[in-house]
Amino acid sequence: MGAAWARLARCVGAGVLGACLAGACAVEPGGDEQPKDPCDGVAWCQLQNEYDASGTKTATKELGCRPASCGCGAVKGMTLTGAGAPLAWQECRCKLCKGDAGGGTGAGLSCSSGVGKLDLLLVVDNSRGMADKQQVLKEALPDLVAAFVNPRCVDENGKPAKSQPQDPAAECPANTKREIEPIEDIHIGVVTSSIGGHGADACDAEKDPTQNFSINDKAHLISRKSTQSQEGIPTFNNLGFLAWDPAGKYGGEKDAQKLADDLSQIVMGAGEVGCGYEAPLEAWYRFLVQPDPYERITLNDKAEAVLEGTDQVPLAQRKSFLRPDSLLVIVMLTDENDCSFRDGGKYYFGAQVYAPGSQSAPYHLPKPRAACAEDPLDPCCRSCGEPPGEGCDTSKDDCSGSLPPEDDQICCRCFDQKRRFGIDFLYPIDRYVAGLTLPLVPTRTGQLFPNPLFLDLDLTDDGTEVRGPDLVLFAGIVGVPWQDIARRNAKGKPDLLAGLDKEGRPVGGFQSAEELLESGTWDIIVGDPASYEPPEDPFMVESMEPRTGKNPITGDAIAPPGAEKNANAINGHERSIPDRAALQHACVFDLRESRDCKEPSQTSCDCADPSNDSALCQADDNSFGQIQYRAAALPGIRHLWLLELLGGRGIAASACPAQVDAPGAPDFGYLPAVAAVRERVAGCL
């Protein structure tokens, strides 16, 4: 794959992607010949090629010469010209302007290109139980905004100056400088994790009007103040996102405090009554990357989900929000693992609540075949709803009836699917790696299409340069103990205040991607999902049953249900789940104010059951009741796996803050997450 990718990347960098797709590069798969880079030291004439749905070029238009200083860049742009798949498309590329010469660029803008724009997308889980995490994020947003609009002054060792200027234009104190230059052109948008039921009866407000409209935000940008109405915060030119424009160049916001306040209202407006099948990965993918997001899903006479139409809303919002020459930073907050169901076919059955044709009889999935229990990778591991594999021994298969309720609770359908059900209902993680890094992504019908992240979506502007993959950063604030990913001090202990970075400086915070790799932390928190190898940290194992073992970093032992308060510093202790309708916690954290779950006004409260033995509901005297004192997060394996695969483009943070009682301290709330993003952006800009 490496050689083929190198050739493809070179073609993209040369701006001749259309020619590659049409076979004009004349390089056979696996061959050694490199196509000549026509962007080397020349000036360019921009071309617009038009293709039909079969990939045949139907027309070429010359749009005029550009000076060499503009560079060829990557693919200039693309336009969808069909209402649904398969789609015709356009792309712009470059050719040599005769008699012209000069400098050019090859593979798009990089971290060393002096980028002065930022596009920041927040992906917020809006399922039940998220209000406490959204509040913690809200309290960190002023620092996140300030990190870009009024960056800190630091000394040569990265230590912040004691006195920080309030004005971005002000000079830093002596012997310090800004971490990055203040950014004066920022777009900020928010999407949620709720994108509907994928054809199932779950999370469909049209089929069930009792459900809140936020059950399916369709990967559209949100700006609402609450889930009680669609009333929203005013956005830049009514385009759905906020814009920072202190110089007044295009009419964006000039007041940094108002920018942070508006963003905070939108984040809290996401609410916590969205879809319980959280799909944050597919939400940002559909908004930023999917070339042809579907408009609606219907079921045909074979009970297959059919994707129809093209949703023009995210395409139009994407075109306005995403600049081709910006640094793109995605920050995702979620407290559960990803549940991004595949769209189309019969994958939606993984989200089905009621038996087809019924509104009361529960639906349960078919049993898995016997091979799944021993090895989910065995070709004979299939669902009993499918024919057995060729040559597979079916003598041990129990395919009588469906799974019993205790093995198929609808709230626990999204983990260990191949072993438990014989089928993976979720999109593979490769989809999201490709979406953030590769120049081609598939349409709904599988045709390769230029990745919108590496295009100029607006051919009417004056810009010609396009970002490269290293200008796409992805941060996940997810379910993982902060102790696992914090930098460690000289004694080897997790320390968000004085943990040592790779150069031995006591800077604290979370480990960088490089540090996580060198310390072996990925094996501790992720394991090897492709081989079904669990994480080394037992707190990160997804299980409905109480677990055992010790955290390999801190030595904290998992305590049984009913243990004393704070039996360990990571998740307190396990809990009893008699109906097997939940998972054990990866980590917990204190709430600043407790919640009375007996109050009807509490939309989502974790201590409603008076007979619980959860660490979230345990008082100082070790008794359990209906007062919630803590919040929790579940293991975020898929999110962390993606961050691992992204290498230096990934930023890992914990949804369980170390403390919430000392505002302004470096370890308060999600400030360590903000610091990790700030540190990575500074390393780029």
XYZ file of C-alpha atoms in Angstrom:
685
model
C 0.000 0.000 0.000
C 2.876 2.358 0.739
C 4.173 2.618 -2.832
C 0.703 2.876 -4.301
C -0.206 5.596 -1.795
C 3.019 7.476 -2.555
C 2.149 7.526 -6.243
C -1.427 8.572 -5.561
C -0.363 11.280 -3.134
C 2.086 12.569 -5.716
C -0.631 12.696 -8.349
C -2.874 14.573 -5.945
C -0.069 16.926 -5.045
C 0.479 17.527 -8.729
C -3.152 18.450 -9.160
C -3.783 15.673 -11.691
C -6.136 13.492 -9.665
C -8.659 13.467 -12.503
C -5.996 12.144 -14.852
C -5.105 9.453 -12.312
C -8.694 8.318 -12.078
C -8.909 8.228 -15.866
C -5.743 6.150 -16.119
C -3.577 8.895 -17.595
C -0.820 8.439 -15.032
C 0.163 5.217 -16.801
C 1.518 3.620 -13.633
C 0.439 0.040 -13.052
C -0.413 -0.989 -9.475
C 2.746 -2.192 -7.796
C 5.003 -0.610 -10.399
C 8.070 1.412 -9.526
C 7.733 4.273 -11.978
C 6.836 7.649 -10.495
C 4.717 10.052 -12.554
C 6.530 13.282 -13.382
C 5.522 16.086 -11.059
C 4.372 18.910 -13.384
C 4.202 21.341 -10.450
C 7.952 21.628 -10.041
C 9.057 25.221 -10.557
C 6.456 26.444 -13.023
C 3.420 28.670 -13.279
C 0.063 27.108 -13.921
C -3.067 27.285 -15.992
C -6.073 26.124 -14.060
C -8.243 23.527 -15.758
C -11.740 22.341 -14.935
C -12.431 18.758 -15.972
C -15.936 17.367 -16.019
C -16.681 13.652 -15.585
C -19.825 11.577 -15.895
C -20.893 8.973 -13.341
C -18.746 6.282 -14.985
C -15.591 8.344 -14.542
C -15.295 9.299 -18.213
C -14.032 12.826 -18.832
C -16.636 14.704 -20.855
C -15.165 18.208 -21.060
C -12.140 20.349 -20.176
C -12.255 24.104 -19.652
C -9.249 26.397 -19.229
C -9.802 28.987 -16.507
C -6.710 31.081 -17.122
C -3.109 31.274 -15.922
C -2.045 31.883 -12.356
C 1.404 33.086 -11.292
C 3.942 30.608 -9.984
C 3.649 32.088 -6.507
C 0.145 30.666 -6.234
C 1.458 27.165 -6.802
C -0.414 24.237 -8.197
C -1.441 22.920 -4.795
C -3.579 19.829 -4.590
C -6.903 19.226 -6.284
C -8.534 22.623 -6.611
C -12.154 21.693 -6.145
C -15.104 19.476 -6.895
C -18.801 19.921 -7.476
C -21.529 17.316 -7.128
C -23.752 17.456 -10.185
C -26.220 14.654 -9.430
C -29.110 14.414 -7.007
C -28.021 10.988 -5.828
C -25.441 8.274 -6.359
C -23.798 7.540 -8.707
C -22.637 11.105 -9.191
C -20.968 13.003 -11.939
C -18.265 15.349 -10.691
C -15.857 18.113 -11.583
C -12.282 18.745 -10.530
C -9.808 21.468 -11.205
C -6.142 20.871 -11.908
C -3.188 22.663 -13.429
C -0.984 22.542 -16.484
C 2.215 24.371 -17.441
C 1.762 27.903 -18.739
C 4.101 28.163 -21.734
C 7.101 30.396 -21.252
C 6.480 30.849 -17.523
C 8.752 29.681 -14.735
C 9.009 30.116 -11.004
C 8.510 28.365 -7.692
C 5.651 25.980 -7.054
C 4.285 23.710 -4.363
C 3.653 20.019 -4.429
C 1.497 18.248 -1.852
C -0.650 20.970 -0.329
C -0.103 23.243 2.659
C 1.693 21.802 5.674
C 2.484 22.864 9.232
C 5.498 24.773 7.952
C 3.459 26.806 5.459
C 2.568 29.701 7.756
C -1.166 28.972 7.934
C -3.183 31.891 9.332
C -6.682 30.396 9.410
C -8.338 27.906 11.728
C -11.503 25.868 11.220
C -12.561 24.350 14.563
C -15.302 21.714 14.666
C -16.683 20.534 18.013
C -18.419 17.143 18.029
C -20.598 16.878 21.143
C -22.226 13.709 22.419
C -25.834 14.672 23.212
C -27.060 11.355 24.593
C -28.416 10.895 28.100
C -25.996 11.511 30.931
C -23.895 14.030 28.993
C -25.036 17.246 30.692
C -22.317 17.031 33.359
C -19.577 16.540 30.759
C -20.987 19.326 28.587
C -20.843 21.628 31.616
C -17.178 20.782 32.172
C -16.490 21.508 28.501
C -18.384 24.788 28.723
C -16.095 25.910 31.550
C -13.042 25.160 29.396
C -14.250 26.923 26.244
C -12.953 30.416 27.171
C -9.474 28.894 27.519
C -9.870 27.023 24.221
C -10.872 30.214 22.405
C -8.112 32.214 24.102
C -5.534 29.622 23.047
C -6.056 30.791 19.476
C -7.195 34.412 19.678
C -4.892 35.512 22.532
C -2.174 32.838 22.872
C -0.128 32.592 26.042
C 3.302 34.102 26.455
C 5.823 31.422 27.430
C 9.564 31.286 28.076
C 12.053 29.112 26.213
C 11.105 26.127 28.393
C 7.410 26.505 27.664
C 6.603 27.927 31.115
C 3.809 30.541 31.009
C 4.634 34.089 32.032
C 3.200 35.073 35.428
C 1.495 38.068 33.851
C -0.368 37.463 30.611
C -1.434 40.283 28.262
C -5.187 40.741 27.871
C -4.840 42.187 24.374
C -3.661 39.913 21.538
C -1.773 42.870 20.088
C 0.126 43.565 23.321
C 3.781 42.675 23.764
C 4.777 39.696 25.896
C 6.746 40.201 29.121
C 10.537 40.154 28.825
C 12.133 36.843 27.821
C 8.823 35.347 26.687
C 6.977 35.051 23.404
C 3.605 33.899 22.136
C 3.182 30.154 21.742
C 1.688 30.929 18.351
C 0.814 34.147 16.599
C -2.781 35.216 17.387
C -5.124 33.800 14.749
C -7.423 36.441 13.275
C -9.562 34.234 11.062
C -11.430 31.380 12.768
C -14.568 29.431 11.944
C -16.169 27.433 14.805
C -18.976 24.931 14.276
C -20.754 22.297 16.380
C -22.334 18.982 15.394
C -23.750 16.296 17.688
C -23.432 12.527 17.923
C -27.096 11.963 16.985
C -27.635 11.040 13.346
C -30.767 8.907 13.592
C -31.471 5.181 13.550
C -30.014 4.301 10.134
C -33.350 2.826 9.039
C -34.276 1.217 12.373
C -37.197 2.278 14.535
C -34.806 3.803 17.085
C -33.986 7.517 17.077
C -36.614 8.460 14.510
C -38.727 11.424 15.589
C -40.815 11.177 12.411
C -41.959 7.653 13.313
C -42.225 8.444 17.020
C -43.269 12.055 17.687
C -42.716 11.552 21.430
C -38.963 11.670 20.797
C -37.150 14.997 20.825
C -36.092 16.474 17.497
C -32.462 16.293 18.659
C -32.642 12.509 18.320
C -31.417 13.088 14.747
C -29.384 16.216 14.029
C -28.388 14.736 10.628
C -24.770 15.909 10.943
C -25.963 19.463 10.362
C -24.339 22.315 12.256
C -26.375 23.217 15.332
C -26.810 26.632 16.917
C -29.814 26.032 19.187
C -29.991 27.338 22.747
C -31.755 24.241 24.085
C -33.671 21.152 23.021
C -36.956 22.821 23.985
C -37.117 24.712 20.693
C -35.181 25.344 17.521
C -34.456 28.948 18.568
C -30.776 29.474 17.980
C -27.802 31.700 18.622
C -27.195 34.118 15.726
C -24.421 32.718 13.561
C -22.106 34.267 10.998
C -24.257 35.317 8.026
C -26.811 32.700 9.183
C -24.482 29.967 7.935
C -24.664 27.888 11.114
C -21.183 28.588 12.512
C -19.374 31.315 14.445
C -16.584 33.396 12.924
C -13.732 35.290 14.594
C -12.706 38.355 12.594
C -11.161 41.005 14.887
C -9.853 43.010 11.943
C -13.341 43.320 10.452
C -12.322 41.882 7.100
C -15.540 39.980 6.438
C -18.004 40.828 9.201
C -17.204 38.198 11.821
C -17.148 38.562 15.611
C -14.663 41.020 17.141
C -15.378 40.381 20.842
C -13.552 37.273 22.116
C -15.714 37.021 25.241
C -18.911 37.057 23.179
C -17.438 34.435 20.859
C -16.768 32.148 23.828
C -20.186 32.877 25.364
C -22.013 32.091 22.117
C -20.048 28.889 21.692
C -20.845 27.866 25.263
C -24.570 28.351 24.676
C -24.443 26.200 21.550
C -22.560 23.417 23.327
C -25.090 23.363 26.165
C -27.893 23.612 23.611
C -26.882 20.217 22.276
C -28.736 18.796 25.272
C -28.781 15.233 26.541
C -31.920 13.722 24.991
C -30.337 12.691 21.703
C -29.895 9.238 20.224
C -28.537 6.545 22.547
C -26.657 5.006 19.631
C -23.943 7.653 19.749
C -22.208 8.057 16.388
C -19.739 10.935 16.837
C -17.268 9.492 14.320
C -19.849 9.194 11.569
C -21.279 12.613 12.473
C -18.084 14.520 11.690
C -17.376 12.253 8.730
C -20.773 12.967 7.209
C -20.409 16.689 7.775
C -16.811 17.093 6.603
C -15.995 14.198 4.293
C -18.888 12.154 2.835
C -19.173 13.282 -0.806
C -22.877 12.423 -1.051
C -24.611 12.352 2.365
C -28.020 10.761 2.037
C -31.197 12.766 2.475
C -33.453 9.985 3.737
C -33.581 6.245 4.387
C -36.453 3.973 3.350
C -36.971 0.223 3.621
C -37.674 -1.738 0.441
C -39.775 -4.883 0.096
C -36.740 -6.974 1.110
C -36.461 -5.127 4.430
C -33.227 -3.489 3.237
C -32.365 0.092 4.065
C -32.077 2.207 0.923
C -30.290 5.555 0.978
C -32.052 8.130 -1.143
C -31.272 11.626 -2.343
C -28.398 13.907 -1.398
C -28.696 16.097 1.680
C -27.680 19.516 0.423
C -27.625 21.105 3.892
C -24.309 19.646 5.114
C -22.792 20.140 1.654
C -23.687 23.840 1.701
C -22.578 24.249 5.333
C -19.313 22.420 4.600
C -18.604 24.664 1.632
C -18.997 27.790 3.770
C -17.318 26.483 6.912
C -14.294 24.649 5.537
C -11.583 26.761 3.935
C -9.024 24.917 1.775
C -5.997 26.640 3.309
C -6.897 26.478 7.012
C -5.725 24.333 9.882
C -8.651 21.997 10.621
C -9.022 20.919 14.261
C -11.775 18.501 15.302
C -12.473 18.261 19.048
C -14.830 15.442 20.070
C -16.430 14.970 23.501
C -18.177 11.710 24.362
C -18.535 9.449 27.393
C -19.276 6.179 25.580
C -17.765 4.118 22.802
C -18.632 4.960 19.212
C -21.699 3.299 17.680
C -21.548 4.416 14.048
C -23.777 1.882 12.285
C -23.204 1.211 8.617
C -25.887 2.728 6.426
C -27.753 0.622 3.893
C -28.642 -3.047 3.613
C -29.678 -4.791 6.829
C -27.097 -3.323 9.194
C -29.850 -1.215 10.755
C -31.122 -4.332 12.542
C -28.332 -3.709 15.041
C -30.315 -0.668 16.204
C -33.807 -2.145 15.935
C -35.907 -1.921 19.111
C -39.184 -3.638 18.214
C -39.921 -6.659 16.072
C -40.761 -5.600 12.499
C -44.453 -4.746 12.271
C -44.812 -4.349 16.039
C -44.656 -1.391 18.388
C -44.487 -3.420 21.587
C -42.790 -6.795 21.034
C -39.025 -6.430 21.611
C -36.695 -7.369 18.788
C -33.671 -9.532 19.567
C -30.864 -10.363 17.191
C -30.160 -13.888 15.938
C -27.613 -15.913 17.881
C -23.982 -16.100 16.748
C -22.595 -19.381 15.447
C -20.370 -21.399 17.769
C -17.108 -20.369 16.096
C -17.555 -16.782 17.304
C -17.007 -17.681 20.948
C -13.569 -19.131 20.191
C -12.339 -16.767 17.491
C -14.344 -13.851 16.056
C -11.859 -13.775 13.150
C -12.735 -17.342 12.130
C -14.452 -17.299 8.700
C -17.062 -19.587 10.244
C -17.998 -16.881 12.779
C -21.297 -15.698 11.397
C -24.757 -14.796 12.550
C -27.375 -17.523 12.607
C -29.343 -15.106 10.453
C -26.868 -15.857 7.663
C -26.084 -19.130 5.880
C -23.078 -20.946 7.343
C -19.722 -20.457 5.672
C -18.577 -22.958 3.089
C -17.002 -25.990 4.735
C -17.914 -24.843 8.267
C -18.891 -27.341 10.926
C -22.376 -26.404 12.145
C -22.781 -29.249 14.634
C -22.104 -26.966 17.612
C -24.231 -24.069 16.359
C -27.311 -23.218 18.404
C -29.494 -21.315 15.998
C -32.808 -21.983 17.716
C -34.641 -18.739 18.299
C -33.114 -15.343 18.963
C -30.750 -14.211 21.674
C -32.305 -13.987 25.148
C -32.891 -10.459 26.492
C -29.981 -10.657 28.951
C -27.597 -11.189 26.025
C -29.125 -8.563 23.756
C -30.080 -5.415 25.625
C -30.594 -2.629 23.112
C -28.421 -0.264 25.138
C -25.428 -2.638 24.871
C -25.437 -3.531 21.186
C -22.332 -1.581 20.225
C -19.430 -3.519 21.749
C -17.707 -6.795 20.843
C -20.263 -7.283 18.085
C -18.581 -10.001 16.035
C -18.153 -12.269 19.047
C -21.613 -11.575 20.475
C -23.655 -11.411 17.261
C -21.503 -12.918 14.508
C -21.537 -9.701 12.508
C -20.016 -6.222 12.716
C -22.755 -3.652 12.302
C -20.407 -0.658 12.602
C -18.309 1.093 10.007
C -14.680 -0.077 10.158
C -12.255 2.320 11.806
C -10.290 2.506 8.530
C -13.108 4.639 7.150
C -12.266 7.434 9.569
C -8.502 7.132 9.200
C -8.928 7.456 5.436
C -11.326 10.360 5.845
C -8.721 12.373 7.733
C -5.664 11.436 5.699
C -6.281 10.151 2.173
C -7.014 12.075 -1.037
C -9.790 9.717 -2.157
C -12.859 8.552 -0.268
C -15.773 6.398 -1.426
C -19.217 7.616 -2.374
C -22.236 5.662 -1.154
C -21.875 3.342 -4.143
C -18.164 2.773 -3.569
C -16.824 5.028 -6.310
C -13.610 6.823 -5.369
C -14.055 10.555 -5.065
C -11.733 13.441 -4.109
C -11.703 13.977 -0.331
C -13.356 17.337 0.455
C -10.793 17.982 3.216
C -8.104 18.348 0.568
C -10.087 20.370 -1.961
C -11.109 23.947 -2.483
C -14.882 23.649 -2.274
C -15.473 27.212 -3.478
C -14.169 27.737 -7.003
C -15.320 31.356 -6.999
C -12.772 32.558 -4.456
C -9.210 33.707 -5.102
C -7.507 30.967 -3.124
C -5.434 28.332 -4.872
C -3.617 26.569 -2.032
C -5.038 23.505 -0.329
C -4.181 21.902 3.011
C -2.209 18.701 3.249
C -3.055 15.890 5.716
C -0.778 17.263 8.443
C -3.088 20.294 8.717
C -5.883 18.047 9.999
C -5.794 17.384 13.761
C -8.257 15.240 15.709
C -8.707 15.473 19.490
C -10.836 13.076 21.506
C -12.030 13.791 25.054
C -13.199 10.257 25.699
C -13.686 7.451 28.202
C -10.221 6.619 29.539
C -8.747 7.141 33.025
C -6.756 10.348 33.090
C -4.110 8.427 35.035
C -3.468 6.228 31.985
C -2.624 9.034 29.576
C -1.131 11.694 31.868
C 2.559 12.438 31.696
C 4.441 10.821 34.557
C 6.701 12.561 37.038
C 10.218 11.588 38.069
C 8.765 8.878 40.328
C 6.806 7.344 37.444
C 3.439 8.519 38.789
C 0.733 10.127 36.600
C 0.983 13.867 37.211
C -1.044 16.453 35.314
C 0.838 19.266 37.079
C 4.493 18.193 36.814
C 4.643 15.174 34.547
C 7.712 15.068 32.320
C 7.499 15.563 28.571
C 9.777 13.728 26.145
C 12.528 16.275 26.804
C 12.319 15.780 30.571
C 10.607 19.101 31.324
C 8.010 19.090 34.158
C 5.204 20.545 32.043
C 2.391 18.216 33.147
C -0.641 17.506 31.012
C -1.467 14.571 28.766
C 1.090 12.637 26.777
C 1.538 13.516 23.127
C 0.929 10.876 20.467
C 4.662 10.251 20.280
C 4.912 9.861 24.052
C 1.913 7.506 24.162
C 3.621 5.322 21.584
C 7.034 5.329 23.241
C 5.581 4.596 26.696
C 3.533 1.652 25.425
C 0.326 3.311 26.580
C -1.678 2.406 23.483
C -1.458 -1.291 24.418
C -2.655 -0.376 27.902
C -5.728 1.602 26.841
C -6.603 0.125 23.433
C -5.069 -3.334 23.079
C -5.373 -4.624 19.517
C -9.018 -4.366 18.424
C -8.223 -5.766 14.973
C -7.146 -9.020 16.636
C -9.743 -8.812 19.424
C -6.967 -8.396 21.992
C -8.310 -6.450 25.013
C -6.526 -3.490 26.629
C -3.977 -4.278 29.340
C -5.791 -1.940 31.712
C -8.774 -3.890 33.084
C -10.613 -0.592 33.643
C -10.693 -0.239 29.842
C -12.277 -3.636 29.190
C -15.889 -3.376 28.031
C -17.940 -5.701 30.220
C -21.375 -6.005 31.773
C -19.964 -8.260 34.479
C -17.674 -7.056 37.295
C -14.032 -7.175 36.223
C -10.854 -7.987 38.099
C -7.219 -6.942 37.871
C -4.961 -3.964 38.529
C -4.205 -0.822 36.568
C -0.698 -1.408 35.157
C 0.359 2.210 35.745
C -1.009 3.111 39.172
C -1.464 -0.347 40.655
C -5.087 0.455 41.571
C -7.064 -2.759 41.890
C -10.598 -3.100 40.602
C -12.908 -3.376 43.617
C -16.119 -5.447 43.660
C -19.641 -3.990 43.745
C -20.594 -2.601 47.138
C -17.018 -1.826 48.205
C -16.295 1.233 50.323
C -16.295 4.677 48.770
C -13.268 5.410 46.583
C -11.974 1.851 46.972
C -9.794 2.809 44.034
C -8.989 6.244 42.632
C -10.066 5.413 39.071
C -13.680 4.204 39.068
C -14.410 3.762 42.776
C -15.581 0.173 42.342
C -17.662 -2.028 40.054
C -21.457 -2.119 40.141
C -24.069 -4.848 39.976
C -25.946 -4.963 36.653
C -28.494 -7.765 37.110
C -30.323 -7.104 33.844
C -27.034 -6.744 31.923
C -28.282 -3.460 30.507
C -25.137 -1.363 31.045
C -21.351 -1.539 31.051
C -18.845 -1.086 33.855
C -17.244 2.345 34.154
C -13.767 3.166 32.871
C -13.497 6.147 35.213
C -15.543 8.425 37.454
C -15.249 11.998 38.705
C -16.874 14.133 41.372
C -19.777 16.411 40.557
C -19.461 19.897 41.972
C -23.106 19.721 43.010
C -24.945 16.485 43.724
C -28.216 15.623 41.958
C -31.382 14.221 43.509
C -32.544 11.527 41.122
C -35.950 11.384 42.795
C -36.741 14.790 41.306
C -38.859 14.496 38.118
C -36.967 17.443 36.634
C -33.790 15.366 36.382
C -33.884 14.331 32.730
C -31.118 11.784 32.989
C -29.908 10.659 36.378
C -27.680 7.678 37.099
C -29.064 6.935 40.579
C -32.775 6.564 39.852
C -32.782 2.926 41.002
C -32.985 2.976 44.821
C -31.418 -0.504 45.034
C -28.219 0.429 43.170
C -24.678 -0.178 44.414
C -22.984 2.222 42.003
C -19.968 4.308 42.986
C -21.805 7.276 41.467
C -24.465 7.060 44.159
C -22.350 6.380 47.248
C -22.370 8.803 50.182
C -19.497 9.497 52.557
C -20.908 6.961 55.013
C -20.639 4.294 52.245
C -24.424 4.027 51.870
C -26.074 3.953 48.444
C -29.152 5.928 47.470
C -30.763 8.132 44.836
C -28.412 11.088 45.210
C -25.821 11.233 42.438
C -22.425 12.452 43.625
C -20.266 11.483 40.644
C -20.383 11.095 36.890
C -18.671 8.494 34.736
C -17.409 7.519 31.308
C -17.310 4.118 29.623
C -14.292 2.752 27.720
C -13.885 4.677 24.446
C -12.019 1.969 22.543
C -12.923 2.929 18.964
C -12.142 6.595 19.575
C -8.760 5.781 21.076
C -7.998 3.303 18.315
C -8.565 6.038 15.752
C -6.322 8.415 17.695
C -3.610 5.752 17.800
C -3.821 5.139 14.050
C -3.633 8.881 13.312
C -0.205 9.090 14.935
C 0.919 12.668 15.446
C -2.413 14.014 14.180
C -4.258 12.487 17.146
C -4.713 14.116 20.570
C -5.978 11.977 23.461
C -7.723 13.394 26.549
C -9.937 11.995 29.307
C -13.643 12.709 29.765
C -13.085 12.153 33.507
C -11.404 15.284 34.886
C -8.912 14.952 37.720
C -10.661 17.670 39.740
C -13.495 20.184 39.352
C -13.067 22.230 42.549
C -10.139 24.561 41.754
C -10.965 26.644 38.655
C -7.908 27.968 36.881
C -5.569 25.223 38.085
C -3.859 23.411 35.197
C -5.592 20.130 36.116
C -9.075 21.660 36.466
C -11.846 20.140 34.376
C -10.938 19.844 30.732
C -8.082 22.355 30.882
C -5.574 19.488 30.369
C -7.454 18.664 27.150
C -7.272 22.304 26.057
C -3.565 22.306 26.872
C -3.026 19.193 24.756
C -4.789 20.807 21.789
C -2.899 24.081 22.331
C 0.415 22.232 22.523
C -0.225 20.308 19.292
C -1.427 23.392 17.416
C 1.639 25.300 18.605
C 3.784 22.475 17.291
C 2.172 22.970 13.911
C 1.837 26.742 13.665
